[in-house]
Short mmCIF file of C-alpha atoms and ligand atoms in Angstrom, two decimals:
data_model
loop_
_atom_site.label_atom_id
_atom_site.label_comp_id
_atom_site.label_asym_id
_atom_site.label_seq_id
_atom_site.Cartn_x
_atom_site.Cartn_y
_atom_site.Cartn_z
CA UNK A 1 120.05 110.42 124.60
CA UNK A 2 121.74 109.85 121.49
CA UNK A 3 125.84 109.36 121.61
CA UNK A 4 128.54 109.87 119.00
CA UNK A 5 128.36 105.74 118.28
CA UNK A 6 125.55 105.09 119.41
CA UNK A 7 125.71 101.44 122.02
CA UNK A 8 122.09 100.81 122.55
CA UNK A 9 119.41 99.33 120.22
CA UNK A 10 116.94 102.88 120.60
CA UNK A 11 120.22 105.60 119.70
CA UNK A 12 121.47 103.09 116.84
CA UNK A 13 117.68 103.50 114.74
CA UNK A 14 118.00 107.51 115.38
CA UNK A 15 121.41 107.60 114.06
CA UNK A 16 120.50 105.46 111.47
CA UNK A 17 116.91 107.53 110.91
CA UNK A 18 118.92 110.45 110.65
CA UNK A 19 121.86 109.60 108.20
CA UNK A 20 119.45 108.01 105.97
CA UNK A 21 119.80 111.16 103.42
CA UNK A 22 123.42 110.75 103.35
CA UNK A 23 123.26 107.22 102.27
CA UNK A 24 123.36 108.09 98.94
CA UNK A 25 125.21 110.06 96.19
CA UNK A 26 126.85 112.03 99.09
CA UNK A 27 128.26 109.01 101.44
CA UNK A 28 130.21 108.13 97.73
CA UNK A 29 132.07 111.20 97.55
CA UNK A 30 132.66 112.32 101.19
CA UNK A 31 132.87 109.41 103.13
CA UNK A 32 136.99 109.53 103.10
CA UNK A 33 137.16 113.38 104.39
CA UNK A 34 138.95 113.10 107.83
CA UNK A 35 137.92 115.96 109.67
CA UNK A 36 138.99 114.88 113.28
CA UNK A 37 137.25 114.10 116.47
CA UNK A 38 133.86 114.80 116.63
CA UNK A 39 133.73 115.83 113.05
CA UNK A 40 132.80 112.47 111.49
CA UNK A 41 129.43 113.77 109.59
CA UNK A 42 129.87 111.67 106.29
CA UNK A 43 129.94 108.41 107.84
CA UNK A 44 127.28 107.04 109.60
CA UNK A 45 128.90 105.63 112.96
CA UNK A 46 126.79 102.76 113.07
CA UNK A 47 130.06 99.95 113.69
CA UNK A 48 130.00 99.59 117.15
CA UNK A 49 126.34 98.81 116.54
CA UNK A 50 126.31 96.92 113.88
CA UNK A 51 129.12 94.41 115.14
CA UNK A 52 126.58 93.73 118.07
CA UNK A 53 123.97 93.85 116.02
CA UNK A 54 122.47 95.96 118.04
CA UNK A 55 120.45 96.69 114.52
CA UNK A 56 121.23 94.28 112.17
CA UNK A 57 123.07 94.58 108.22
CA UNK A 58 119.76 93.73 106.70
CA UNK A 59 117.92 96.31 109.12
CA UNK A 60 120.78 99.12 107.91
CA UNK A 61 120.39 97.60 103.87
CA UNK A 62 116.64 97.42 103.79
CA UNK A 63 116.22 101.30 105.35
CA UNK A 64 119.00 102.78 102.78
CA UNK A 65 117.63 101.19 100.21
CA UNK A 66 114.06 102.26 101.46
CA UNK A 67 115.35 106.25 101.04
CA UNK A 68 117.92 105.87 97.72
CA UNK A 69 117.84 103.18 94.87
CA UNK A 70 120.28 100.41 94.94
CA UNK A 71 122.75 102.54 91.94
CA UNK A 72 122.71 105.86 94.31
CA UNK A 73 123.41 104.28 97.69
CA UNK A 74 125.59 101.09 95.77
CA UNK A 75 129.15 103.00 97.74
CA UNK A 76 127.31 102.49 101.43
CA UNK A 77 125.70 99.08 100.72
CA UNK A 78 128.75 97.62 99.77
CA UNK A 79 130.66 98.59 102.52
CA UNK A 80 128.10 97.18 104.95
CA UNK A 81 128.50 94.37 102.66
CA UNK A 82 132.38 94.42 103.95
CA UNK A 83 131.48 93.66 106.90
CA UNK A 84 129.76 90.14 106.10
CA UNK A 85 132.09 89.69 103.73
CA UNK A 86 135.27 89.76 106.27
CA UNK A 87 133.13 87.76 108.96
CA UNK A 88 131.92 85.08 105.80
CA UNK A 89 136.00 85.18 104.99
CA UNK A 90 136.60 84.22 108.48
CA UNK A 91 133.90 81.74 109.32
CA UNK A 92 134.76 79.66 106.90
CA UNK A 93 138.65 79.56 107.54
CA UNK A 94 138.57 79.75 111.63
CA UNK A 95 141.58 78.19 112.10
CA UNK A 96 143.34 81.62 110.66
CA UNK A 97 141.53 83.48 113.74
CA UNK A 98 144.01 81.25 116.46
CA UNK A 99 146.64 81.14 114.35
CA UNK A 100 146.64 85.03 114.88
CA UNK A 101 146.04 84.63 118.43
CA UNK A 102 149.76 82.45 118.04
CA UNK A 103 151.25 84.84 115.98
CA UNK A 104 150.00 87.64 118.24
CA UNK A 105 152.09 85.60 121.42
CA UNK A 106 155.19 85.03 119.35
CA UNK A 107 155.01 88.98 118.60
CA UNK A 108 154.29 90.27 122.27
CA UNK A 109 157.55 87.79 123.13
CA UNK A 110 160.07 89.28 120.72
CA UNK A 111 159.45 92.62 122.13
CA UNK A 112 160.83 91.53 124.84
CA UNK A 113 163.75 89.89 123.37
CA UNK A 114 164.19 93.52 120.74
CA UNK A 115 165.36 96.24 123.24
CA UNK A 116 164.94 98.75 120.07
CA UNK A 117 161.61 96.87 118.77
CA UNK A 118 160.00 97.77 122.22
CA UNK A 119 161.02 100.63 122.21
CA UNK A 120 159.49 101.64 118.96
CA UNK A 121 156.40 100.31 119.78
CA UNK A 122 156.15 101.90 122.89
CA UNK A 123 156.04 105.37 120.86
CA UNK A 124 153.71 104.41 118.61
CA UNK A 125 151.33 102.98 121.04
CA UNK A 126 151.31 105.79 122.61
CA UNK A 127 150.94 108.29 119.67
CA UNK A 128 154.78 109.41 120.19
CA UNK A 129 156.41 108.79 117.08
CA UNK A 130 156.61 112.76 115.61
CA UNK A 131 154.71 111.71 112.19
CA UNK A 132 152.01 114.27 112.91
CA UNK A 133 148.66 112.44 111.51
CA UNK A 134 149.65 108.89 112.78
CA UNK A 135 150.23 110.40 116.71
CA UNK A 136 146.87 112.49 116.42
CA UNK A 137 145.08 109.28 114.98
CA UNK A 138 146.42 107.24 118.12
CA UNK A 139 145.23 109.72 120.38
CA UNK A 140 141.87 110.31 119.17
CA UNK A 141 141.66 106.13 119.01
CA UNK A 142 142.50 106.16 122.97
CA UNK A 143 140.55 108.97 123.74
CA UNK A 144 137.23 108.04 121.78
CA UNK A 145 137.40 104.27 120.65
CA UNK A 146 136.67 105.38 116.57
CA UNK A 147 138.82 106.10 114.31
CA UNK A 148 137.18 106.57 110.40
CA UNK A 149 138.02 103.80 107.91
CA UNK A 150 140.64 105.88 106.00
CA UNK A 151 142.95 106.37 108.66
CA UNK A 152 142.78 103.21 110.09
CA UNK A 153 143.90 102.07 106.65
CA UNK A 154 146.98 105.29 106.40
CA UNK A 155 147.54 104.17 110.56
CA UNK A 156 147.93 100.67 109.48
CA UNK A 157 150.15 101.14 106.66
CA UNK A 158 152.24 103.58 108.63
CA UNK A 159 152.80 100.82 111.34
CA UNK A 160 153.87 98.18 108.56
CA UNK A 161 155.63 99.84 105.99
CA UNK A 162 157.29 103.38 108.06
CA UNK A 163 157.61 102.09 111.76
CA UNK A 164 158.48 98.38 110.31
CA UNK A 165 156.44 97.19 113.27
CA UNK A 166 154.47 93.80 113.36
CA UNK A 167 150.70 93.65 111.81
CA UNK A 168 149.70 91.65 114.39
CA UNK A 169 150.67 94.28 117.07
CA UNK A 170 148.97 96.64 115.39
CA UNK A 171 146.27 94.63 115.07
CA UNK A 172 146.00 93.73 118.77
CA UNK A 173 145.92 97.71 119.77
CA UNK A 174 142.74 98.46 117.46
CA UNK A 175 141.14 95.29 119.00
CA UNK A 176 142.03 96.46 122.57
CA UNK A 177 140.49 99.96 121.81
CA UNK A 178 138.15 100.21 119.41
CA UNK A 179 134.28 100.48 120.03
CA UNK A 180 133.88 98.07 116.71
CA UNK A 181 136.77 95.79 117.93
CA UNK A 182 135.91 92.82 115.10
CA UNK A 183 137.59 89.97 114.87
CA UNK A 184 137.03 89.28 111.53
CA UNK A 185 137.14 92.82 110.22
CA UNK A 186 139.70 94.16 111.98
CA UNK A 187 142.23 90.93 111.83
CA UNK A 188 141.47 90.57 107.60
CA UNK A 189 141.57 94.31 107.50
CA UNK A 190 145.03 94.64 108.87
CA UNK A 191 146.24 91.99 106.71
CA UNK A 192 144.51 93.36 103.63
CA UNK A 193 146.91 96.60 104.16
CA UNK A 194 149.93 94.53 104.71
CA UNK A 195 149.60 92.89 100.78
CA UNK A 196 148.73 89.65 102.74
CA UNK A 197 144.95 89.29 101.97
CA UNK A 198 145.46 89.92 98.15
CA UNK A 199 148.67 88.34 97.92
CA UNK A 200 151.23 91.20 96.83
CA UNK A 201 148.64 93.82 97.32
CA UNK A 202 149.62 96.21 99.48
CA UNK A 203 148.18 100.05 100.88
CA UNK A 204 150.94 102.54 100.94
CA UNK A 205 149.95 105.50 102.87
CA UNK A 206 150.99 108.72 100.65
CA UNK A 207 151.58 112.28 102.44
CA UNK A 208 150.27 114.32 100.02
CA UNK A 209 146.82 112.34 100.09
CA UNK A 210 146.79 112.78 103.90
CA UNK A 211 147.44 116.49 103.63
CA UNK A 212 144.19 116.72 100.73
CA UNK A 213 142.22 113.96 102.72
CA UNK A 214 142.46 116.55 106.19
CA UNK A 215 142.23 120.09 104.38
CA UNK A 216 145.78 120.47 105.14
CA UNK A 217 145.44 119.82 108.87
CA UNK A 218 148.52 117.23 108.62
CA UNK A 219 151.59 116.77 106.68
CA UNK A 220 153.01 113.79 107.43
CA UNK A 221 156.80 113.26 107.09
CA UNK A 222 159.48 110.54 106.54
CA UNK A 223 156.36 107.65 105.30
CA UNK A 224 157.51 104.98 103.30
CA UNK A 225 158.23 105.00 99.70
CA UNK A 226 157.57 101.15 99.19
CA UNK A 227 155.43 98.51 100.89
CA UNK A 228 157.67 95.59 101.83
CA UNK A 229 155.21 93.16 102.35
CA UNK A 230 155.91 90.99 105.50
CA UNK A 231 156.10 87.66 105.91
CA UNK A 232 152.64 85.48 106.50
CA UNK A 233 152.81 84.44 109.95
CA UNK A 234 149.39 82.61 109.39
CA UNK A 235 148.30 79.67 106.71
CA UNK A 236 144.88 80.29 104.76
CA UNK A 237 143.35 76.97 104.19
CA UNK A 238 141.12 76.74 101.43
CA UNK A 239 137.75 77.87 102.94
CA UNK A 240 135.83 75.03 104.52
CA UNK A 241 131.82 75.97 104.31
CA UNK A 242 129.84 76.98 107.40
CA UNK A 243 131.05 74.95 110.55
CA UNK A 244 127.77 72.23 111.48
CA UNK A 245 125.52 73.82 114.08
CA UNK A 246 122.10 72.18 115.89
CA UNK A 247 119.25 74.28 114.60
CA UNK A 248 116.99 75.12 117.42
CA UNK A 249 114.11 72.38 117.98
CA UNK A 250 110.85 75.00 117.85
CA UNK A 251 108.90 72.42 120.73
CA UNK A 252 112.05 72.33 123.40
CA UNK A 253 111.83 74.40 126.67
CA UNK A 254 114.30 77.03 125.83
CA UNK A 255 117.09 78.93 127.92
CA UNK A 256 117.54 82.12 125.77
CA UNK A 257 121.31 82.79 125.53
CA UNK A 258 122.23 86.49 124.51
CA UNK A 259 125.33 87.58 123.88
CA UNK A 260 127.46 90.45 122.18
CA UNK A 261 127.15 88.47 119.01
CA UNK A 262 124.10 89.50 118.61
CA UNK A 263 121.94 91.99 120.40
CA UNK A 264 118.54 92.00 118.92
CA UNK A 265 117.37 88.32 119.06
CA UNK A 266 114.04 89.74 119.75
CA UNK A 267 113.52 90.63 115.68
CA UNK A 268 114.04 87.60 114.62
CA UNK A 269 110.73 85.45 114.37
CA UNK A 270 111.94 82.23 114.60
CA UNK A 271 113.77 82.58 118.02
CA UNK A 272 110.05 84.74 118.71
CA UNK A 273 108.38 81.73 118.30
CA UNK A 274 110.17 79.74 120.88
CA UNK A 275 108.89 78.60 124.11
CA UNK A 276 111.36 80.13 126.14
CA UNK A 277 111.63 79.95 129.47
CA UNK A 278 114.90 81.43 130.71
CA UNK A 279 116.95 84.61 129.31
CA UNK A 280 121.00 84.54 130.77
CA UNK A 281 123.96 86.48 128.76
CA UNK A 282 127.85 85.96 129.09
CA UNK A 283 129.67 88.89 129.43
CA UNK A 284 131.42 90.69 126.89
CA UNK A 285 134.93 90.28 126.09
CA UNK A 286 135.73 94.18 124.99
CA UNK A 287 135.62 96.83 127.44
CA UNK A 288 132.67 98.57 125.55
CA UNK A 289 130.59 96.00 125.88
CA UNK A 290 128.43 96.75 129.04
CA UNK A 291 125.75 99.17 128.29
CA UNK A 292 125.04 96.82 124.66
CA UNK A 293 124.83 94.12 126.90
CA UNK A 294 122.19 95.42 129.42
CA UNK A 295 120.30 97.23 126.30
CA UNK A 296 120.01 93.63 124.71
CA UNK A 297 119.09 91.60 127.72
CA UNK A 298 116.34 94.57 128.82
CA UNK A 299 114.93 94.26 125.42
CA UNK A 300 115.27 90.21 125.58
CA UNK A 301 113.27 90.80 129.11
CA UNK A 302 110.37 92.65 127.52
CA UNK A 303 110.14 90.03 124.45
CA UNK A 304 109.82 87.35 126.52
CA UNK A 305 107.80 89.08 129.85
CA UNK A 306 106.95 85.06 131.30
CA UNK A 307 110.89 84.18 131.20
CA UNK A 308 112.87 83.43 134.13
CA UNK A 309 116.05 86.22 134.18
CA UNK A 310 118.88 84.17 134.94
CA UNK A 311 121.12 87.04 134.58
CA UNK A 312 125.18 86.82 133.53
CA UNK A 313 126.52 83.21 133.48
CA UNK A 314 129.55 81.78 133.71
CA UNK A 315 130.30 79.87 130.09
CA UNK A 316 130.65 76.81 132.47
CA UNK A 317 127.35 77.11 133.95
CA UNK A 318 125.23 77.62 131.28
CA UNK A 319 123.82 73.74 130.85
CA UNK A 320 123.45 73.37 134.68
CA UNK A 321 121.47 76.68 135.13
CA UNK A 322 119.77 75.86 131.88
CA UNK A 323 118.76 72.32 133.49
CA UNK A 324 117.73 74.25 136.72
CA UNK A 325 115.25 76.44 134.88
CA UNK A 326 113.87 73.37 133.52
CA UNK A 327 115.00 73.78 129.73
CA UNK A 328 116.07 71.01 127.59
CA UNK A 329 118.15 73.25 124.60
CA UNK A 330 120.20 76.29 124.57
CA UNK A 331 119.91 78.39 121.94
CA UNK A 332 121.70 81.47 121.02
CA UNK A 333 122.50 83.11 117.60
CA UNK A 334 124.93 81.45 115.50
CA UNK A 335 128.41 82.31 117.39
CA UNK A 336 131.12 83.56 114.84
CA UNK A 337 134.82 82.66 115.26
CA UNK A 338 136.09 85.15 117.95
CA UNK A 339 136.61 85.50 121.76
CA UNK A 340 133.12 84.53 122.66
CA UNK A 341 133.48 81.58 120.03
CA UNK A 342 136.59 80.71 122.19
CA UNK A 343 134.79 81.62 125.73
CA UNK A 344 131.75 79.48 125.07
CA UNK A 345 131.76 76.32 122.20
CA UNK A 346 134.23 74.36 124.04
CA UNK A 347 131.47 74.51 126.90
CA UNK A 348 128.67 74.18 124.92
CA UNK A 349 129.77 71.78 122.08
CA UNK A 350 129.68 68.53 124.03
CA UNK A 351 126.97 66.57 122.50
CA UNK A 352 124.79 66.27 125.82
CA UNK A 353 125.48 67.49 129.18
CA UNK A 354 122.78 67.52 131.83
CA UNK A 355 120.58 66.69 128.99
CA UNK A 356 120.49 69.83 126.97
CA UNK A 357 121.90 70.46 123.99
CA UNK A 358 123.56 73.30 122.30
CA UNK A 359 121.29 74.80 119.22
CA UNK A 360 122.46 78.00 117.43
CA UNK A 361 120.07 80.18 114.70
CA UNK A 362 122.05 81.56 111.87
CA UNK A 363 120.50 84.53 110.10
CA UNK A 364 119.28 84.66 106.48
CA UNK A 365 121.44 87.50 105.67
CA UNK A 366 124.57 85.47 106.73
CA UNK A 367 123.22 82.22 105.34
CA UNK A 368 122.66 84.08 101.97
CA UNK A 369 126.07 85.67 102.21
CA UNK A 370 128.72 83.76 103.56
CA UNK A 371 128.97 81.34 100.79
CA UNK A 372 130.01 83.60 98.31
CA UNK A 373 132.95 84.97 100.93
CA UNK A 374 134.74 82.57 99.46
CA UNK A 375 137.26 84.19 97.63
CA UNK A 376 137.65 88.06 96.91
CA UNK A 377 134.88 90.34 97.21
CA UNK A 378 134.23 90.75 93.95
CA UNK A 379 132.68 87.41 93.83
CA UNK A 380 130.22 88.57 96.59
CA UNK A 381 129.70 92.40 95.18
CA UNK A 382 127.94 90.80 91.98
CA UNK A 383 125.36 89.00 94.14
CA UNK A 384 124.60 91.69 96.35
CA UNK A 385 121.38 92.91 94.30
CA UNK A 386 120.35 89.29 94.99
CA UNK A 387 120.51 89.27 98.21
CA UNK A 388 119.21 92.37 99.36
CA UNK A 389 115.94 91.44 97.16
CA UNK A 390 115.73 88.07 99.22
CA UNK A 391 113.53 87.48 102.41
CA UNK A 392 114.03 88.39 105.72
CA UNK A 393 116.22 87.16 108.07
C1 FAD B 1 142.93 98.41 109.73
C2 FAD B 1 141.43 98.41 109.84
C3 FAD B 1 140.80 97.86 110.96
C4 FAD B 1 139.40 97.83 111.06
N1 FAD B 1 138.82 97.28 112.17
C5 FAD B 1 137.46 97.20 112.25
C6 FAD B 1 136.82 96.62 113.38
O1 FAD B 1 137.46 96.11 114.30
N2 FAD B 1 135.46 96.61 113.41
C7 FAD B 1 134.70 97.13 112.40
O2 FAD B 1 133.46 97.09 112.49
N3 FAD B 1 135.27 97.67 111.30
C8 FAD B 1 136.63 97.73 111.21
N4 FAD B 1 137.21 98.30 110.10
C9 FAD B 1 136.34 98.73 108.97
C10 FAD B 1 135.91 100.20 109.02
O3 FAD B 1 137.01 101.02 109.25
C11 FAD B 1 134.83 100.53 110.07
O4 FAD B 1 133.77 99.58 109.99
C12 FAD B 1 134.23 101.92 109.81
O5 FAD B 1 135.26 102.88 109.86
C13 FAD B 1 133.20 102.23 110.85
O6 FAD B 1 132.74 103.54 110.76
P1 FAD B 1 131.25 103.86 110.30
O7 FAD B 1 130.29 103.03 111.06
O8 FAD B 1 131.06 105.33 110.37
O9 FAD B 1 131.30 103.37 108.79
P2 FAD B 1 130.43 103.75 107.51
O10 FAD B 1 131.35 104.33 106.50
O11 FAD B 1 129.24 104.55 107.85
O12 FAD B 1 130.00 102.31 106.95
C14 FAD B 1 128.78 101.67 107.34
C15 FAD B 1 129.10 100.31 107.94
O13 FAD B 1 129.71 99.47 106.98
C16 FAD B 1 130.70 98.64 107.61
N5 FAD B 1 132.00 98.97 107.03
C17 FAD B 1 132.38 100.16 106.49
N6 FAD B 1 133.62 100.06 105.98
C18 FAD B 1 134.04 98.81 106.21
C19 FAD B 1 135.24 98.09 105.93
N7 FAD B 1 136.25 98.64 105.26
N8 FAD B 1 135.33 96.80 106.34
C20 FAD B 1 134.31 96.20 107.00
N9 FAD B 1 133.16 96.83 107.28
C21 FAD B 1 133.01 98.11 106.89
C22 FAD B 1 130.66 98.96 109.11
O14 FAD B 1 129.86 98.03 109.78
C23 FAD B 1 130.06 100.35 109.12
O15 FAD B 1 129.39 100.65 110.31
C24 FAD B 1 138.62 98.34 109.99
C25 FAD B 1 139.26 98.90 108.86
C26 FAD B 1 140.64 98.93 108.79
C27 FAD B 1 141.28 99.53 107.56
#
């Protein structure tokens, strides 16, 4: 049965079968038309699929482009290409990814410091503030775990600029409740809006765009006039490259590590070809996270019918059960900086426990992409024909 985001392998390739046609020409000029709950038709509702990778961006790039050419369907493939651009941003600065875990502390503790402060952002948490479109976004985020990518961006610049509240807040109540909850997208995408991503660039939601954007559904009152960009709480380094991984060693007895990361290891033929001998996932760290989890490790079981099922592990017991199951490497899927980075590579990093080591395979698509995340997306944008032209991942 197919749901309205679809969180299992099987629903994601029907919804993404079926909003092929839209891809194009269409997905250009309707994809910003908010018409509510359950009316999201000119999007494709693929995130909370895609950031598991439940199907994969090159699956989603390679079946667009299989319906429309590259010019028609050039508004969709570059937003996909959003997506690896914010996680290439991020992977290559990962320090910027604690330093908002910091921030996020030092903003959760003035709260309770800021009588007033908490106060205010007790009302907008809970979709209370009386500006009509950001309290009907808030409750449609609680009550369905989507919100489309235009009002995240007019809810996010509300919550900077109108309710003067901190990004990183704001940032931390998408992450606890959206289906798509991304590190890397949803942390760079909240700082985007606040001017801090293109330094001195901010959004500013406008009312009479709302009321046009929802045919007049909303009129929001009392937004901000200006963007007063906030101070960074975070440092950017310069970007540092890819951090070093262990490629996996194609003769080792393998354990098979799946995790939310990445939910369809099975595709890729170079994991395929490994003797494996043992599947095991970690849990999840968002509350969405289940039914992915089990779809990924039931397909894992069927790729690999001879592996033992080790089931859920504890991060610390990966090398031990590993060793038990008589495997001398790990491998997973290249783990990207966020809280299954944190959960796991402090575990899994040491050089050599119990004899095994830690290997990790990083996709084509990301190994084509990343390195031109660099700086702004522009720089990636021009090499997109490129790489959607090169092999497979
Ligand atoms: C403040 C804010 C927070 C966000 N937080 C997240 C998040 O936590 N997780 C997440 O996946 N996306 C996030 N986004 C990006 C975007 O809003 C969602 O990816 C998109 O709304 C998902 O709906 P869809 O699948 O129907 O998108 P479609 O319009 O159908 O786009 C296709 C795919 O492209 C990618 N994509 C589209 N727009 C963007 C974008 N602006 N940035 C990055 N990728 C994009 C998504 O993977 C999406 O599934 C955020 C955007 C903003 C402004």
């Amino acid at each position: 049965m197919e749901t309205g985001f679809p969180l299992n392998r099987a629903d994601a390739l029907h919804r993404l079968k079926s909003f092929l046609p839209q891809a194009g020409s269409a997905y250009a000029r309707l994809r910003n038309r908010d018409e509510g709950p359950g009316g999201h038709r000119h999007v494709s509702r693929l995130s909370a699929s895609l950031r598991r990778r439940l199907v994969s961006e090159e699956e989603v790039v390679r079946a667009v482009l299989g319906h429309h050419d590259l010019a028609s369907a050039e508004k969709f493939v570059s937003e996909v290409f959003w997506r690896s651009y914010w996680k290439g941003w991020l992977e290559q600065r990962p320090s910027m990814w604690q330093g908002y875990r910091t921030a996020l502390s030092r903003a959760r503790a003035r709260l309770d410091d800021k009588p007033e402060l908490k106060a205010r952002h007790e009302m907008a948490v809970q979709g209370r503030t009386g500006i009509d479109y950001f309290d009907a976004c808030i409750t449609e985020l609680a009550e369905t775990g989507y919100l489309h990518n235009w009002s995240r961006m007019q809810i996010a610049s509300i919550w900077i600029f109108t309710l003067n509240l901190p990004w990183e807040l704001g940032a931390d109540l998408f992450f606890e409740r959206l289906l798509d909850a991304d590190p890397a997208s949803n942390t760079l995408s909240w700082r985007w809006v606040a001017g801090l991503h293109t330094v001195g660039k901010a959004y500013l939601a406008d009312p009479e765009r709302i009321r046009a954007m929802t045919d007049g559904r909303f009129a929001p009152k009392g937004l901000a006039r200006s963007a007063v960009i906030p101070a960074d709480s975070i440092s950017t380094p310069p970007p540092s490259g890819i951090r070093e991984r262990r490629s996996p060693d194609r003769a080792a007895p393998t354990l098979l590590l799946v995790t939310t990361e990445d939910l369809s290891m099975e595709e890729i033929p170079a994991l395929r070809a490994l003797p494996v001998r043992a599947i095991a996932c970690v849990d999840g760290k968002n509350r969405w996270d289940g039914a992915p989890l089990a779809d990924g490790m039931e397909r894992a079981r069927q790729a690999w019918p001879g592996a033992r099922d080790l089931g859920a592990l504890d991060p610390a017991g990966v090398f031990e059960a590993a060793a038990e199951a008589g495997c001398t490497q790990v491998t997973s899927t290249f783990i990207p900086a966020g809280p299954v980075a944190d959960a796991l590579l402090p575990r899994l990093q040491e050089p050599k426990s119990h004899g095994i080591v830690f290997t990790e395979h990083l996709r084509d698509w990301d190994r084509r992409t990343w390195p031109h995340c660099r700086k702004g997306f522009f720089a990636l944008k021009e090499k997109i024909p490129g790489i959607v032209e090169g092999g497979r991942a």
